[in-house]
mmCIF file of C-alpha atoms in Angstrom:
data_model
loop_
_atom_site.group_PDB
_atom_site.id
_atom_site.type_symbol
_atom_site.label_atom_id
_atom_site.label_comp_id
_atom_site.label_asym_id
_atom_site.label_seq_id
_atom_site.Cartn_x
_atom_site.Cartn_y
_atom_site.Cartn_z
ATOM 1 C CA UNK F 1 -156.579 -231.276 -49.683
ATOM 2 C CA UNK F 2 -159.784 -231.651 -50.935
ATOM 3 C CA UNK F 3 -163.397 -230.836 -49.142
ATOM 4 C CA UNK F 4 -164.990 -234.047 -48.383
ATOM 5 C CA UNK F 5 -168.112 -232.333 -49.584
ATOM 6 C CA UNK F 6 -167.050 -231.929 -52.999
ATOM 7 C CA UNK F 7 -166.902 -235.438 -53.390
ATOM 8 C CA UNK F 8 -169.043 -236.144 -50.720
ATOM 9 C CA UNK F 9 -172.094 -233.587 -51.271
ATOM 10 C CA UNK F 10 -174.255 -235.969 -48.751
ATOM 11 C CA UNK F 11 -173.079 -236.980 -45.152
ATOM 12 C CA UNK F 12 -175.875 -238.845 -43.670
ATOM 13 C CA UNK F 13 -173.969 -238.955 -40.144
ATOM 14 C CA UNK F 14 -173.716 -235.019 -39.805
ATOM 15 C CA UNK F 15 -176.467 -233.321 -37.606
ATOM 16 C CA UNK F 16 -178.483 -230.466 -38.480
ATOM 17 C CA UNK F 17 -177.192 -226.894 -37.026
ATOM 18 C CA UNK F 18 -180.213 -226.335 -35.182
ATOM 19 C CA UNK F 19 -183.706 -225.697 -35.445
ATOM 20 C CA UNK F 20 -183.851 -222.687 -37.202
ATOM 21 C CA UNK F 21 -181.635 -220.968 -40.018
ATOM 22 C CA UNK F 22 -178.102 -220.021 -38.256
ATOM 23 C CA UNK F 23 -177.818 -216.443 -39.969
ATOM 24 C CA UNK F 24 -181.073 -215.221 -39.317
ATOM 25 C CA UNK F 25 -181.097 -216.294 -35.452
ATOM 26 C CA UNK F 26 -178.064 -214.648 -35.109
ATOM 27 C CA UNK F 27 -179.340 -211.347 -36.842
ATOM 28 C CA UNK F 28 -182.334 -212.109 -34.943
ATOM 29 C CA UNK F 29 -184.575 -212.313 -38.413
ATOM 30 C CA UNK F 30 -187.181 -214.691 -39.203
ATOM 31 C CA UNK F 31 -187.779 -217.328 -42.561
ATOM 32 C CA UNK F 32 -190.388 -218.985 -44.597
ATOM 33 C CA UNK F 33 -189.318 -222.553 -44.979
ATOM 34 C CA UNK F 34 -185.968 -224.177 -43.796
ATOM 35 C CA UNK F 35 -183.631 -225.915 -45.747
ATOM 36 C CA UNK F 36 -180.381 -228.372 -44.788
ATOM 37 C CA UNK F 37 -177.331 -228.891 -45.810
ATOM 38 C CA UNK F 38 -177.036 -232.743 -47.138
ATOM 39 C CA UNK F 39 -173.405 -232.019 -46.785
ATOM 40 C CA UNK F 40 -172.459 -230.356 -43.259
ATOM 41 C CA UNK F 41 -176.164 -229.856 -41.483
ATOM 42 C CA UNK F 42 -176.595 -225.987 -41.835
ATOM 43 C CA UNK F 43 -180.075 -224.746 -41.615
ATOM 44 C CA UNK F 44 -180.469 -222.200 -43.844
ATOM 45 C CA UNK F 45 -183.891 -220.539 -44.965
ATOM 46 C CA UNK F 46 -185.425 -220.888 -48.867
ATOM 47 C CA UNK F 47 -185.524 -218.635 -51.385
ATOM 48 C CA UNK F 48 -189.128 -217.442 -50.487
ATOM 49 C CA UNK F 49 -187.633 -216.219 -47.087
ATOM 50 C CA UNK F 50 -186.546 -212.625 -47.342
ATOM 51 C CA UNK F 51 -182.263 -213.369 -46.906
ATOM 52 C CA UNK F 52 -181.988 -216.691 -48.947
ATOM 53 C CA UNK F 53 -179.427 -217.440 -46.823
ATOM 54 C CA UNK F 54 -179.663 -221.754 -47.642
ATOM 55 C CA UNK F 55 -178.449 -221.065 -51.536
ATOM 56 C CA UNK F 56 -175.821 -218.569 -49.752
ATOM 57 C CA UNK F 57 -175.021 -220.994 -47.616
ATOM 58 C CA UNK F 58 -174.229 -223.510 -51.219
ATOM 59 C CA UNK F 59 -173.089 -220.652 -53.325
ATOM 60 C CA UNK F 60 -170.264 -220.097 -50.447
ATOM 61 C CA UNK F 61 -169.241 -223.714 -49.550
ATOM 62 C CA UNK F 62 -169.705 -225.405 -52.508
ATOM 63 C CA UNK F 63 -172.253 -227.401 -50.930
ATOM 64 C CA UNK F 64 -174.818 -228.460 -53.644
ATOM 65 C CA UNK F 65 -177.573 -230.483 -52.172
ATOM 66 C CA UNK F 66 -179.776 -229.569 -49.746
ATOM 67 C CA UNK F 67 -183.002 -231.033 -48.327
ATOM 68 C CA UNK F 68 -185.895 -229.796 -46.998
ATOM 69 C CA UNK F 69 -186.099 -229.606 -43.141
ATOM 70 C CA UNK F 70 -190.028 -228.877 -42.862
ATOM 71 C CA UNK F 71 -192.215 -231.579 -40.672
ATOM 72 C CA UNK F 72 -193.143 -233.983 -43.621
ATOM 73 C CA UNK F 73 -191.199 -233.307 -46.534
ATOM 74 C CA UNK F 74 -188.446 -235.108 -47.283
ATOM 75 C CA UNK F 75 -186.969 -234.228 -50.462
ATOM 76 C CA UNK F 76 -183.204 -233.380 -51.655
ATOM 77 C CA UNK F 77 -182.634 -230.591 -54.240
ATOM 78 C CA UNK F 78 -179.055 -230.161 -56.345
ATOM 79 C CA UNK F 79 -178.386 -226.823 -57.139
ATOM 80 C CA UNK F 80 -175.717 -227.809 -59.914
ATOM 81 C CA UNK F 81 -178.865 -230.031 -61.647
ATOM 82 C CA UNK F 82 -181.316 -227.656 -60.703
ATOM 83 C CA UNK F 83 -183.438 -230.979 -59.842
ATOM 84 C CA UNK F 84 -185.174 -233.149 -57.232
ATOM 85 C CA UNK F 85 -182.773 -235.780 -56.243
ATOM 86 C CA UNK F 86 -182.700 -238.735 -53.905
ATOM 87 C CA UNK F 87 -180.658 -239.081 -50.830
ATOM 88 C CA UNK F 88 -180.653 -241.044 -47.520
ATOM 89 C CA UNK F 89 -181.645 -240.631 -44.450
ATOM 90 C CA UNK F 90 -180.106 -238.108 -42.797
ATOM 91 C CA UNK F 91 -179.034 -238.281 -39.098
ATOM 92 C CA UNK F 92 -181.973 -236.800 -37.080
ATOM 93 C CA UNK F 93 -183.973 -234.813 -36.467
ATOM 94 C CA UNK F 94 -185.406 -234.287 -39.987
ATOM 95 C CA UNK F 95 -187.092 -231.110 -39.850
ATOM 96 C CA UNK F 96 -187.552 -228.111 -37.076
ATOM 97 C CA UNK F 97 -189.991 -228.478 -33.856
ATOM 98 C CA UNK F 98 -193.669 -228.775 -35.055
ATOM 99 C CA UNK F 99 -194.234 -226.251 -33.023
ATOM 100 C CA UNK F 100 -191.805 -223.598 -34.253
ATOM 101 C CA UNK F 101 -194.399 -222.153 -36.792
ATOM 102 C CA UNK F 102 -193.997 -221.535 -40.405
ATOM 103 C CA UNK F 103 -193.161 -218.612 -40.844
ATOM 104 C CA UNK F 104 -190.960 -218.515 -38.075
ATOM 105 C CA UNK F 105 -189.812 -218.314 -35.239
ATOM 106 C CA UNK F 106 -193.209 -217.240 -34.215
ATOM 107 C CA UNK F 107 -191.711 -214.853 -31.681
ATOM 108 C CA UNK F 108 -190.082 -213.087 -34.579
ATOM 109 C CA UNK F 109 -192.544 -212.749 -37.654
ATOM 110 C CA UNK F 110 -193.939 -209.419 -38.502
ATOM 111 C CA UNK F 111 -196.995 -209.013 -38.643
ATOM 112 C CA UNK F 112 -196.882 -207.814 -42.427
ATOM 113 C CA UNK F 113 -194.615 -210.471 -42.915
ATOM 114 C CA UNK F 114 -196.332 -211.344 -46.393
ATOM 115 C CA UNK F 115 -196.439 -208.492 -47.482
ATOM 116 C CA UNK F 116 -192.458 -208.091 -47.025
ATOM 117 C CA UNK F 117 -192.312 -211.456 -48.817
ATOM 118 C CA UNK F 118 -193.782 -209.703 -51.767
ATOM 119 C CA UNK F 119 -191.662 -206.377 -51.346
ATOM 120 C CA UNK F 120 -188.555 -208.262 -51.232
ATOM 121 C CA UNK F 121 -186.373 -207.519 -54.626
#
C-alpha cells in the first residue's frame, strides 16, 4: 500500500491540525513561526523555533512540502528540492489567529525567549 502522500505530497482538502504546533502544545512549549503540512495539515514550528518539530514532522512521515501558516505569507517549501515551490490553496484557515502572537502562544513565551533562540545548539 502506498502513502497517498508520497505521491500526493499536497492535499488541498485536508485541514490544518490546529492553531499552534501539535508537539509543543502538548509539551506545553512555545515556537517562532508555524509551518503546515501541504500533505496531512500538521502544524509544526520552523527551524528558528527551539524543537524544529515541522522538519521532524517531514523527516518522520515522509511528508516533503510544507507551507507557511503565518497571517500573510503564503508560500510552499520542498524539503527534497530545498526550494520555494508553488501549491494551491489549501483548505482553510491559512495561517494561526492574528492574535496568537509571534512568538507564541503569548501565554507561553519566556521572557528571554531570544535569547534561548540564540542558545539553542
Amino acid at each position: 500500500m502506498t502513502d497517498h502522500a508520497s505521491t500526493h505530497p499536497i492535499d488541498p482538502s485536508v485541514p490544518p491540525s490546529g492553531p499552534g504546533c501539535v508537539e509543543c502544545t502538548q509539551t506545553g512549549s512555545w515556537w517562532l513561526h508555524l509551518r503546515r503540512c501541504a500533505a496531512c495539515g500538521h502544524i509544526g514550528c520552523c527551524d528558528d523555533s527551539l524543537n524544529t518539530h515541522a522538519t521532524k514532522h517531514a523527516e518522520a512521515t515522509g511528508h516533503p512540502i510544507i507551507r507557511s501558516y503565518e497571517p500573510g505569507e503564503d508560500w510552499f517549501w520542498d524539503y527534497r528540492r530545498q526550494a520555494f515551490v508553488g501549491g494551491p490553496t489549501l483548505a482553510p484557515p491559512l495561517s494561526h489567529p492574528e492574535d496568537q502572537g509571534v512568538p507564541g502562544p503569548t501565554q507561553r513565551v519566556p521572557h528571554d525567549w531570544e535569547r534561548q533562540l540564540q542558545q539553542r545548539g
